[in-house]
Coordinates of C-alpha atoms in Angstrom, one line a residue:
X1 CA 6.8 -16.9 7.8
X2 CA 7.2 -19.4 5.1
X3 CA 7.1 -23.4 5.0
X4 CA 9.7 -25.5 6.4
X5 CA 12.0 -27.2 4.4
X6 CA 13.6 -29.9 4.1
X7 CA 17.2 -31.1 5.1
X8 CA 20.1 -29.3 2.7
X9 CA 22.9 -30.5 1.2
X10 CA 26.0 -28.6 1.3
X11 CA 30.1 -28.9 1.4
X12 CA 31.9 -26.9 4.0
X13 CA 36.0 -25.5 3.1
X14 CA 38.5 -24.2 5.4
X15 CA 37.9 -20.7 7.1
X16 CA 37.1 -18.2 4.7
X17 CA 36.3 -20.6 1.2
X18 CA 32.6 -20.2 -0.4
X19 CA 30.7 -22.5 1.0
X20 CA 27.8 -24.3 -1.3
X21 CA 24.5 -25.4 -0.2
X22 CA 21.1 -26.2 -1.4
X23 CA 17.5 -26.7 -0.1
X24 CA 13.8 -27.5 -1.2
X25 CA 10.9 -25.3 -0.6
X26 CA 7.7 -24.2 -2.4
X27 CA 6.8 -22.2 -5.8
X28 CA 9.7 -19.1 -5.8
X29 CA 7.4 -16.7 -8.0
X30 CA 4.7 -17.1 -5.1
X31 CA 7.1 -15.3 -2.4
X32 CA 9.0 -12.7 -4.9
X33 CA 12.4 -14.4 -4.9
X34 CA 14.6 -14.8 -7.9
X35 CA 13.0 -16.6 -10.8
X36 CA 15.8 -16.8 -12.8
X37 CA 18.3 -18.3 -10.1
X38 CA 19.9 -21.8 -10.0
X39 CA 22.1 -22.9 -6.6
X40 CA 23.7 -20.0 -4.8
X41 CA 26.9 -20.1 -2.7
X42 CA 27.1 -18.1 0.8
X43 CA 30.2 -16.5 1.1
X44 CA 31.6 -14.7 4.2
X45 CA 31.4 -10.8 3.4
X46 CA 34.0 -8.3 4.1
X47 CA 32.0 -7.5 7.9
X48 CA 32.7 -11.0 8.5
X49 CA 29.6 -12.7 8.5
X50 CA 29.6 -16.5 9.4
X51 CA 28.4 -18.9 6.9
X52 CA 24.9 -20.1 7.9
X53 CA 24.8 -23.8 7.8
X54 CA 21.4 -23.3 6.4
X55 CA 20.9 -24.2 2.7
X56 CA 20.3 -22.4 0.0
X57 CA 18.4 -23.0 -3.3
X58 CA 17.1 -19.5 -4.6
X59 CA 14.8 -21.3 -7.4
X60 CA 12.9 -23.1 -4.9
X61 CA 10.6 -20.6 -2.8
X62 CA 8.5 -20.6 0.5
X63 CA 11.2 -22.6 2.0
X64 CA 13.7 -20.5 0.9
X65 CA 12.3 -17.6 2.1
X66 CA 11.2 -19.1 6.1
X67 CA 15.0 -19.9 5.7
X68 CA 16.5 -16.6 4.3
X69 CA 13.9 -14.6 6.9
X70 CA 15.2 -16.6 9.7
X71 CA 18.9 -16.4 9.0
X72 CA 18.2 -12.5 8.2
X73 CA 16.0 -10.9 10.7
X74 CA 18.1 -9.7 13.6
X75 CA 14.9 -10.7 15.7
X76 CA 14.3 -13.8 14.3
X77 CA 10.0 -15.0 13.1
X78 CA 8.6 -18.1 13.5
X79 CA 6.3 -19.2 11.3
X80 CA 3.6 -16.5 11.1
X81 CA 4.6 -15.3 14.7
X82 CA 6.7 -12.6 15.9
X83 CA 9.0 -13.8 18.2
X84 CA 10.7 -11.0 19.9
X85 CA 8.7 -9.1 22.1
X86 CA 9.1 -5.4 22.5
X87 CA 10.7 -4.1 25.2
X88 CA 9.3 -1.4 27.6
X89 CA 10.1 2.2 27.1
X90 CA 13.0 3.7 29.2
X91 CA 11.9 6.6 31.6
X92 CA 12.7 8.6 34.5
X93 CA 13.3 11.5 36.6
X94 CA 16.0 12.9 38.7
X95 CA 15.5 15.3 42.0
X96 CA 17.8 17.9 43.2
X97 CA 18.9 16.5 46.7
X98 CA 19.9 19.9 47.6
X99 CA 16.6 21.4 47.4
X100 CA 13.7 22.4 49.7
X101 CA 12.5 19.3 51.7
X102 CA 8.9 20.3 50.9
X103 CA 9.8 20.1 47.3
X104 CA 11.0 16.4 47.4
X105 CA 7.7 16.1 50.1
X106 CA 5.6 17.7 47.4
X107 CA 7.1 15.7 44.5
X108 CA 7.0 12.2 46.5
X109 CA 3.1 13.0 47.3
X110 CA 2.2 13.5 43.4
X111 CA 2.8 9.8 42.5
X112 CA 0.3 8.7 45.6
X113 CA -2.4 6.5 44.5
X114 CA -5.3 8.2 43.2
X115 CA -2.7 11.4 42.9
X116 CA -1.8 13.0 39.2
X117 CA 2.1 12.5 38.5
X118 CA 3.7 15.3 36.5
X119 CA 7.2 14.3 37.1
X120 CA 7.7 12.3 33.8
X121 CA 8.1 14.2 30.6
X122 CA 5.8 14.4 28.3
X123 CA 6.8 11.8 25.2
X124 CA 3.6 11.0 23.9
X125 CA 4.3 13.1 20.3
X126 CA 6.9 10.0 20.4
X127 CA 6.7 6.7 18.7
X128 CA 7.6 3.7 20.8
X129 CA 11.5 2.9 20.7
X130 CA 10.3 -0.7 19.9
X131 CA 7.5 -2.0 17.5
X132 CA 7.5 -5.0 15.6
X133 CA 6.1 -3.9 12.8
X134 CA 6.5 0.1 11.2
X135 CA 4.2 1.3 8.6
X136 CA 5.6 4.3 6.8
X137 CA 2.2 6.0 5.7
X138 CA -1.5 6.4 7.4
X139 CA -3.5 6.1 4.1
X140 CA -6.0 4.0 3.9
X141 CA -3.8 1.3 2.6
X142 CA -1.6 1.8 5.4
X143 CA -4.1 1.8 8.1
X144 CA -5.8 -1.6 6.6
X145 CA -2.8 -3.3 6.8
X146 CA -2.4 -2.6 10.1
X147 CA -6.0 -3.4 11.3
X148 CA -5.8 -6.9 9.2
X149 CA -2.2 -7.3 11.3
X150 CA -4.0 -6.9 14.4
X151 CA -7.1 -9.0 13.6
X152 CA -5.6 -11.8 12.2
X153 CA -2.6 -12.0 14.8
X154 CA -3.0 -15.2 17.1
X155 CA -2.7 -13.9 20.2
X156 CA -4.4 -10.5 21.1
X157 CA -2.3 -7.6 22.1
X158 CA 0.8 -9.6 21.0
X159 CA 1.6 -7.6 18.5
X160 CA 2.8 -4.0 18.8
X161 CA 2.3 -2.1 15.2
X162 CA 3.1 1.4 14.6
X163 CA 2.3 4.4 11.9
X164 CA 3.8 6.6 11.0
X165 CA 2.1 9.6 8.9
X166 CA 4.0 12.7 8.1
X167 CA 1.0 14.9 7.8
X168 CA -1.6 14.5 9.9
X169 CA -3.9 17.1 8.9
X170 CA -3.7 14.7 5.6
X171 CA -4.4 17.8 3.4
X172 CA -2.1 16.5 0.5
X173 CA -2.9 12.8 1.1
X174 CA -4.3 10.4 -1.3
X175 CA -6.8 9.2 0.9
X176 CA -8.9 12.7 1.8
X177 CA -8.3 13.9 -2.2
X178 CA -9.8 11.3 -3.8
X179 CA -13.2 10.9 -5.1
X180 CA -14.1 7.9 -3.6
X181 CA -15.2 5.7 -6.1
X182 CA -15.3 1.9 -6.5
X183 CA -15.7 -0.5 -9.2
X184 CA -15.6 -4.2 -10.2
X185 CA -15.0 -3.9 -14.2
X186 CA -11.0 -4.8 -14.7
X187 CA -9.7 -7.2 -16.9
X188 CA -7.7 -8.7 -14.3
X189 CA -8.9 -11.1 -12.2
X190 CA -6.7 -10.4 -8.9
X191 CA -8.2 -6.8 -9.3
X192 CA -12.0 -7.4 -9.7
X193 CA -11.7 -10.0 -6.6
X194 CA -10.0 -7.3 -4.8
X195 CA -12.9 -4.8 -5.5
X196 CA -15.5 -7.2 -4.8
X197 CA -14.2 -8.2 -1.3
X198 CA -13.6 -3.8 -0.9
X199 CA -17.3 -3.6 -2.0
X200 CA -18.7 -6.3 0.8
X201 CA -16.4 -4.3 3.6
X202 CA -17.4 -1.3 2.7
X203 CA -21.1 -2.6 2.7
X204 CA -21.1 -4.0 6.2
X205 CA -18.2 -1.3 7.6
X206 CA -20.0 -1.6 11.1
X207 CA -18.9 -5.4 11.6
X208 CA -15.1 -4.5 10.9
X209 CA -14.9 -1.4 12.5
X210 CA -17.4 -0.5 15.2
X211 CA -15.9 0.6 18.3
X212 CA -17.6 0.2 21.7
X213 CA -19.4 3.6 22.5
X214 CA -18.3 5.5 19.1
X215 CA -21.7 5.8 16.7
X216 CA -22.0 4.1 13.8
X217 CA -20.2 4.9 10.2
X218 CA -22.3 6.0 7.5
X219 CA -19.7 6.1 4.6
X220 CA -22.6 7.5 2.2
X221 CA -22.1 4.6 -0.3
X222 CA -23.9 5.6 -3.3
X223 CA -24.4 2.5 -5.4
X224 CA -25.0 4.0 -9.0
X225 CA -22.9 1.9 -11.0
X226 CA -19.5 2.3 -13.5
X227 CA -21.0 2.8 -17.4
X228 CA -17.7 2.2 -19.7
X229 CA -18.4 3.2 -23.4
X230 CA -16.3 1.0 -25.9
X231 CA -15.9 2.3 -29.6
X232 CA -16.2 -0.3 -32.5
X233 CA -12.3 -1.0 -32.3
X234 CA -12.4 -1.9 -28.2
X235 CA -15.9 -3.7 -28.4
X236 CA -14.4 -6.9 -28.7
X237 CA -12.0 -6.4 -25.2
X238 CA -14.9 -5.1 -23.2
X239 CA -16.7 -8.1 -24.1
X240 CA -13.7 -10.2 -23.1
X241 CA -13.3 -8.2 -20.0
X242 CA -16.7 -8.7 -18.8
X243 CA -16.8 -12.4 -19.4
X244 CA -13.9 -12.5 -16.6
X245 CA -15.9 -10.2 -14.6
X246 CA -19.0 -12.2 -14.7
X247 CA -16.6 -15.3 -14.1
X248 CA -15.3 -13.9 -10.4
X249 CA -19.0 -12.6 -9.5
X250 CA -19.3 -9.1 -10.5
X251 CA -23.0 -8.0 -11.5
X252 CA -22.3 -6.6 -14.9
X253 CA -23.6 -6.1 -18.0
X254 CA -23.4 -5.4 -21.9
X255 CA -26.0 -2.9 -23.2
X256 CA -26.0 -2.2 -27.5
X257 CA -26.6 0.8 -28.0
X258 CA -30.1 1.4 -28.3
X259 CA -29.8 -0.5 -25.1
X260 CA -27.7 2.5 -23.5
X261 CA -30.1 5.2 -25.1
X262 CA -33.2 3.5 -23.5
X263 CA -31.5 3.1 -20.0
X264 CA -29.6 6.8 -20.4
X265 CA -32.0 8.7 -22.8
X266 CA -29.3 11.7 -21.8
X267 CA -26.6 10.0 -23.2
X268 CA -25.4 11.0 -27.2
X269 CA -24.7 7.3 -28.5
X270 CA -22.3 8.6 -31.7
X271 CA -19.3 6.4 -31.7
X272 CA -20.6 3.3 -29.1
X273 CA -20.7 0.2 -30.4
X274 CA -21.2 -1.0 -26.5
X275 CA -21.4 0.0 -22.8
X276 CA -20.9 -2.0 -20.0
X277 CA -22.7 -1.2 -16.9
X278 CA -22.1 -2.5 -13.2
X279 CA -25.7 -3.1 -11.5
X280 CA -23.9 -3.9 -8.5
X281 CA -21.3 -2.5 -5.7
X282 CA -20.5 0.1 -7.4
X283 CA -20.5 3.5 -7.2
X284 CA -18.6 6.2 -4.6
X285 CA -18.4 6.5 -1.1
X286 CA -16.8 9.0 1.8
X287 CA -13.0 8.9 1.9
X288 CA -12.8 10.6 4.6
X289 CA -15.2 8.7 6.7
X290 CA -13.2 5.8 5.9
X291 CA -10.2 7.3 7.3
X292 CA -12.0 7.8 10.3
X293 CA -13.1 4.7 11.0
X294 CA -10.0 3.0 10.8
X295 CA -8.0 5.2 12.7
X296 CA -10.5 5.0 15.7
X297 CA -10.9 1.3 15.0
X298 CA -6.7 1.1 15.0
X299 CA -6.9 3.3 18.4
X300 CA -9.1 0.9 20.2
X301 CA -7.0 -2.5 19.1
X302 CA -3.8 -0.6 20.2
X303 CA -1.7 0.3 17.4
X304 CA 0.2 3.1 17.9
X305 CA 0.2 6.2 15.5
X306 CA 2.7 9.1 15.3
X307 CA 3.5 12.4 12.9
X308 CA 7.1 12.4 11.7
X309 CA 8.7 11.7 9.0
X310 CA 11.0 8.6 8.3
X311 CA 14.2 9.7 6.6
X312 CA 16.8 6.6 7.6
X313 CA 17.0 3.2 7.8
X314 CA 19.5 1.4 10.0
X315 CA 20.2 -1.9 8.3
X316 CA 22.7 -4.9 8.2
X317 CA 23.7 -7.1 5.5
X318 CA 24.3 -10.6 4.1
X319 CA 26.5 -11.4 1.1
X320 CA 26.1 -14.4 -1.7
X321 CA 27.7 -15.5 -4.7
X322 CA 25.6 -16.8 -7.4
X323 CA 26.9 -20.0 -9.6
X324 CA 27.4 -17.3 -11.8
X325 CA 29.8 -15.5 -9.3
X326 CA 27.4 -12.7 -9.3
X327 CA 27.9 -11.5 -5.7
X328 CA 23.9 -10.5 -4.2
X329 CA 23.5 -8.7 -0.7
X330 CA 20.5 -9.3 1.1
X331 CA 19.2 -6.6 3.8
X332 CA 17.4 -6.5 6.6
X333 CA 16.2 -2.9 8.4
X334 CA 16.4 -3.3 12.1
X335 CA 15.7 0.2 12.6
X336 CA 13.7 3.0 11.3
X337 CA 14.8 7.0 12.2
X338 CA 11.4 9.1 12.4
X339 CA 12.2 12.9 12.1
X340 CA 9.5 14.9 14.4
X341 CA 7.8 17.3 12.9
X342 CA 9.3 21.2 12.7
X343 CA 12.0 19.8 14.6
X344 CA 15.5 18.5 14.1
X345 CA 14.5 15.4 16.9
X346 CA 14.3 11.9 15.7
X347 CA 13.3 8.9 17.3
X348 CA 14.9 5.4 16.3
X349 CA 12.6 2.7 16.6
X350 CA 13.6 -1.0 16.2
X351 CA 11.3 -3.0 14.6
X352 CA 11.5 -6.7 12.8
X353 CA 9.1 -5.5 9.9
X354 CA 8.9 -2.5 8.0
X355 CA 5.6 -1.6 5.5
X356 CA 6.4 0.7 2.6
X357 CA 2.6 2.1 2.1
X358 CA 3.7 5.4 1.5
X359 CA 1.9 6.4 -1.0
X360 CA 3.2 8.7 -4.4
X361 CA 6.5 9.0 -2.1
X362 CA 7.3 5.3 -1.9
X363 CA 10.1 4.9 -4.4
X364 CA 11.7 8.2 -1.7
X365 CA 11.6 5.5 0.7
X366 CA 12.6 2.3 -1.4
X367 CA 15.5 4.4 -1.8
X368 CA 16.4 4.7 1.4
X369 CA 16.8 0.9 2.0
X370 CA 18.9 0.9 -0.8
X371 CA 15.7 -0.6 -3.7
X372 CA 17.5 0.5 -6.8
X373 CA 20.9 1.4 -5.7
X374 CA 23.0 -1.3 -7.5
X375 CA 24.1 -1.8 -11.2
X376 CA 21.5 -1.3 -13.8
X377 CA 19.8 -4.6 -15.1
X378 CA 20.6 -6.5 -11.9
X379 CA 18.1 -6.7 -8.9
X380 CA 19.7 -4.8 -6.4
X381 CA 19.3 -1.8 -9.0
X382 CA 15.3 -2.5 -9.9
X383 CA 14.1 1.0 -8.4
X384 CA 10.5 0.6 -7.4
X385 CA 8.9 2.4 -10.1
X386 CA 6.5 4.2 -8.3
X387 CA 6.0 8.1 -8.5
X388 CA 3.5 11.4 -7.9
X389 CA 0.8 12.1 -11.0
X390 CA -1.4 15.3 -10.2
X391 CA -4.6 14.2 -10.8
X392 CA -7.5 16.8 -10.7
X393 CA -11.2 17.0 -10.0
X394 CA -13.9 19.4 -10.9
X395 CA -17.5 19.2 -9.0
X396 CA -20.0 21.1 -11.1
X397 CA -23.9 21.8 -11.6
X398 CA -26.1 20.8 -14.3
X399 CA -29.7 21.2 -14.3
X400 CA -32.1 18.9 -15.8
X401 CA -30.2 15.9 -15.4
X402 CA -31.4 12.6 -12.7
X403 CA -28.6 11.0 -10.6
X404 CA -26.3 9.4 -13.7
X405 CA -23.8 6.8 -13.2
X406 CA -20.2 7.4 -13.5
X407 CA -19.5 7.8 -17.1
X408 CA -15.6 6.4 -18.2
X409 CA -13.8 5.4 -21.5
X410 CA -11.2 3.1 -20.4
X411 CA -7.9 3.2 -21.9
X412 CA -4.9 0.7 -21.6
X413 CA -2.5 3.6 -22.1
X414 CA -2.6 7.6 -21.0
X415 CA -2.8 9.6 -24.2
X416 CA -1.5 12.8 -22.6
X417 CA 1.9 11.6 -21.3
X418 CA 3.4 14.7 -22.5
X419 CA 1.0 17.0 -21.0
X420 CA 1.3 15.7 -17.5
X421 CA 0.9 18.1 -14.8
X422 CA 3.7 19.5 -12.8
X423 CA 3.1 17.4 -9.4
X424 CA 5.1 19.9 -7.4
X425 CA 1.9 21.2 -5.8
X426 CA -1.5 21.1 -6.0
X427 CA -2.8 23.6 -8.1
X428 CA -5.2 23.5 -10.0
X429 CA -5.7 23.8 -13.6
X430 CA -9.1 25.5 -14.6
X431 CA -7.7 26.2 -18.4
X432 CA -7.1 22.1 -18.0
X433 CA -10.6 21.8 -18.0
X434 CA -12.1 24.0 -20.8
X435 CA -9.6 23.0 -23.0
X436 CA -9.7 19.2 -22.2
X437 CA -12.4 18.0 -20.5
X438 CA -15.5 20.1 -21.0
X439 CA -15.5 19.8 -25.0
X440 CA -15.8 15.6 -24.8
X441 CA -18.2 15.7 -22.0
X442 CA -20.7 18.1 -23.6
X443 CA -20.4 16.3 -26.8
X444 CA -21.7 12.8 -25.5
X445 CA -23.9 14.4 -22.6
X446 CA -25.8 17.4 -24.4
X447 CA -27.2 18.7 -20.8
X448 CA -22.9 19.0 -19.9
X449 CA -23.2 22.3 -22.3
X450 CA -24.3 23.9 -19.1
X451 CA -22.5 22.7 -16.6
X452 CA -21.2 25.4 -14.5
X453 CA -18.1 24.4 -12.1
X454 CA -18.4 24.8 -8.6
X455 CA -15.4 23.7 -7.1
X456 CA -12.1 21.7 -7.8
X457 CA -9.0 20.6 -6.1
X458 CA -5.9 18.2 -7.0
X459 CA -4.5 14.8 -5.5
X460 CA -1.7 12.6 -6.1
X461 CA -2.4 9.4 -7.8
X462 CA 1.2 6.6 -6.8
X463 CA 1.5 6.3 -10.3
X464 CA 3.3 3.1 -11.0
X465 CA 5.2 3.7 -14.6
X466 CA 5.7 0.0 -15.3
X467 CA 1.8 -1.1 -15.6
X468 CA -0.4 1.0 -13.5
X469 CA -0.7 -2.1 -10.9
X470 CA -0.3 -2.4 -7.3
X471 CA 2.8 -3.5 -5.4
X472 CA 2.3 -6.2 -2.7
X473 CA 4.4 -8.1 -0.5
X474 CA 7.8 -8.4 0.2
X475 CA 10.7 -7.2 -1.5
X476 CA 13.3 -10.2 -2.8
X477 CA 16.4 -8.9 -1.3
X478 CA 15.4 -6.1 1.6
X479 CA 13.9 -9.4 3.2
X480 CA 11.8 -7.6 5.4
X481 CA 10.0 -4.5 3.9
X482 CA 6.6 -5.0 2.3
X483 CA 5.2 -2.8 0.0
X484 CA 1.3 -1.7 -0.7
X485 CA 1.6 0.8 -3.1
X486 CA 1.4 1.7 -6.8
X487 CA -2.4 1.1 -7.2
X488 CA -2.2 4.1 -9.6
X489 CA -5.6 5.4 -8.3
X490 CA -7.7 2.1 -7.5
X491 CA -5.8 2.1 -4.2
X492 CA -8.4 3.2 -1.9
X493 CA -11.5 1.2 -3.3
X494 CA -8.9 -2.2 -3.0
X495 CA -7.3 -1.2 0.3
X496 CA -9.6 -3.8 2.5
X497 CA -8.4 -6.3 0.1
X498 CA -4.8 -5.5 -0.3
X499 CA -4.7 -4.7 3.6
X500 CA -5.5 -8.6 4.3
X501 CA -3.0 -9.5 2.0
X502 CA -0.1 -8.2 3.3
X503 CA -0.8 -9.3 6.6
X504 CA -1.6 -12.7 5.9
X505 CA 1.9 -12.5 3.8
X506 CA 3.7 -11.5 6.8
X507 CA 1.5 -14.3 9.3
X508 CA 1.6 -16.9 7.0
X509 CA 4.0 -16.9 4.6
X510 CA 1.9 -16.6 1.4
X511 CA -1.1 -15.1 0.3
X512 CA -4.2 -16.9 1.4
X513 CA -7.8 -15.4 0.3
X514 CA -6.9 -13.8 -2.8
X515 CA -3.2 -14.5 -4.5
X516 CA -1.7 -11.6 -5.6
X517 CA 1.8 -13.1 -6.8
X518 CA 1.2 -11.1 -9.6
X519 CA 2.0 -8.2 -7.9
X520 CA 4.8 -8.7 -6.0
X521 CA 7.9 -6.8 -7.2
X522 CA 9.9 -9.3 -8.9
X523 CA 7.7 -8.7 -12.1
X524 CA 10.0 -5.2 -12.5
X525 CA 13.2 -6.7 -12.5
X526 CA 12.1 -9.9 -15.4
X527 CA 10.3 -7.3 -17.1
X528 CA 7.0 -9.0 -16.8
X529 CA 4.1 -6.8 -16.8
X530 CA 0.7 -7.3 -15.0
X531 CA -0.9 -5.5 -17.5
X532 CA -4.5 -4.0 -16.6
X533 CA -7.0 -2.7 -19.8
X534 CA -8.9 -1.2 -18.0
X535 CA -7.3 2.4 -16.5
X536 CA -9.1 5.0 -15.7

């Protein structure tokens, strides 16, 4: 998965001694090692490991990581390829000998040629007992990393990839709650490029996702633009924020604001000292149609899908020594339990690579390969920082007014932390909206005064509570889960993008189209924030 590297140096001691070792490799920040690591010493643990004669120099990256990876993975992965191929599923039946000789007549006939068998039981509600690669959640951003897997793998079919989604009807999902909208105007680069790429998939969907026979998607994309309202004291940081915007291609621009009243006569101007306004790519589209169309596409390239839940994973271990004597365990899951649903049955299923996409509920299952269960300040106890925020929406009527764009303030920071809803269900708060909502909007849209509410339901945002940005890529020390989560509610519109990176992570060894090192999960434990102005 990563670069080769180049010959190590080392000392051996008599049986049992630390054993010291280097080796070079590429940038460490790139692949989410330890940035803050000098030489490190293997050192047999106490379920007597062997020493690798590997080397091992944890500030010096890609090589580092093709050598950890190799050393780790009970499998073993060449570069980019995985090299253990599953096995095929175990099966059978048994006959009663002492039966009727026109049962064993009757049962020998049903497995004729061109004759149904109904011997074998029925397994199909179970996932495969061997995948290479596991992805705990069918979101969106679960399902595009497993199309990009399959797309991108060099040899076709070589590659068996399976999801698994607990709820299948996907009534509390991310994916089917969310509004569906998409938009280029972040301060960050790594996010506008991710939006723009999103915006050019979702634009031609039929060229990644048609399937032979199946009529065409019609996601519904309704390009009327982002307008962002900056007040005197945030004029300056929009017009920074576009300049960067402009810089990696998004159509934006700045409007005064007898500009804005001109363009949106409907608006109340009070209080803007400028708007920005995307004139390209953005707008909102179908969620669920999205959702379809990868899980159809996914069907017809051969990934496997299940319903269950994961609740255990079966993993081995590695111990170092830091210069520092600071002892670090590395991890590697070689198999993941699924629970079936309203059923005490579970299904183990080995696999070489496991995909942490699940959503508001991936810290539930960071936890469960042991992310975040070591001594606080170290890395082994950096939880992923990732949790459920009840986000509502409200679809209402108002006459008089034409197709408007959709209207935000940005802010860097929430300014109701205290008044967050309880995200133990999805109920939903009408009082929330009278009280909170309806007051601002009818005070800078007049026609809003109106309004009348038609409907409104709730969804989970994967709130990430160190700085609202995604999590991709692999984790340092559980050497072989990968995470796509924590997008904090841009996670849909970027899933194309973040989808492709992963994959080309796991393929390749680094991130190729767009680099996202800025997101990997080191950042937590150095205490590094990827900060993102623009929130909303």
């Amino acid at each position: 998965m990563a670069g080769g590297s180049r010959p190590g140096r080392g000392s051996r001691r008599g049986h049992g001694e630390t054993v010291t070792y280097s080796v070079g490799g590429g940038a460490l920040r790139a692949t989410g090692q330890l940035a803050r690591s000098s030489e490190w010493r293997l050192a047999r643990s106490s379920d007597g490991w062997d020493n690798s004669e590997a080397a091992v120099r944890l500030s010096e990256g890609a090589g580092l990581r093709g050598a950890m990876i190799r050393r780790v993975l009970p499998h073993g992965l060449g570069r980019g390829l995985l090299t253990r191929r599953p096995g095929t599923r175990r099966g059978g039946f048994s006959l009663d000998w002492d039966g009727k000789v026109s049962e064993i007549k009757k049962k020998i006939k049903s497995i004729l040629p061109g004759t149904p068998c109904d011997l074998l039981p029925d397994t199909s509600h179970l996932p495969p007992e061997h995948s290479d690669v596991v992805i705990v959640g069918g979101g969106v951003l679960g399902l595009s990393v497993a199309y990009w897997l399959k797309k991108l793998e060099n040899r076709q079919g070589g590659m068996r990839v399976l999801v698994v989604e607990r709820d299948h009807t996907y009534s509390q999902a991310s994916t089917g709650l969310s509004v569906g909208g998409i938009c280029q105007q972040f301060s960050l680069p790594e996010n506008i490029q991710l939006s723009l790429f999103s915006a050019s998939f979702l634009r031609n969907i039929n060229e990644y996702l048609a399937v032979t026979n199946a009529p065409p998607l019609d996601l519904q994309f309704n390009p009327s633009g982002y307008l962002l309202l900056a007040s005197e004291k945030d004029a300056a940081a929009m017009e920074s924020n576009v300049k960067v915007q402009k810089q990696e291609g998004a159509k934006v621009c700045l409007m005064s604001p007898d500009q804005l009243r001109n363009k949106f006569p409907w608006i109340n101007t009070e209080g803007v000292a400028l708007a920005s306004y995307g004139m390209e790519n953005e707008g909102w589209f179908d969620p669920w149609c999205l959702l379809h169309g990868l899980r159809q596409k996914l069907a017809s390239m051969g990934v496997f899908f299940c319903q269950g839940e994961v609740t255990r994973f079966v993993t081995s271990s590695q111990h170092m020594l830091t210069t520092d004597d600071e002892m670090v365990t590395l991890k590697s899951i070689h198999e993941v339990h699924v629970k079936m649903d309203h059923s005490l049955e579970y299904q183990p299923v080995e696999c070489a690579i496991v995909i942490n996409a699940a959503g508001a509920w991936s810290a539930q299952i960071a936890a469960l390969a042991g992310i975040g269960k070591g001594p606080p300040g170290t890395l082994q106890g950096t939880k992923l920082p990732v949790e459920p925020r009840k986000r509502y929406v409200y679809v209402w009527t108002s006459l008089g007014l034409p197709l408007c764009p959709r209207l935000c303030k940005p802010c860097p920071h929430l300014s109701l932390q205290e008044e967050e809803p309880d995200p133990a269900n999805l109920e939903v708060d009408h009082d929330f909206f009278q009280e909170k909502v309806w007051p601002h909007l009818a005070l800078r849209v007049p026609a809003f005064e109106t309004l009348k509410v038609q409907t409104a339901w709730a969804g989970y945002y994967d709130y990430n509570t160190f700085d609202q940005n995604g999590v991709v890529g692999p984790h340092p020390l559980v050497v072989n889960m990968y995470f796509a989560t924590g997008f904090s509610g841009h996670g849909l519109q970027q899933a194309p993008g973040v989808g492709r990176a992963v994959a080309e992570m796991i393929l390749e060894g680094s991130f190729q189209t767009i680099d996202l090192s800025p997101f990997l999960f080191n950042r937590f434990y150095l205490g590094e924030k990827t900060q993102e102005n623009n929130i909303m």
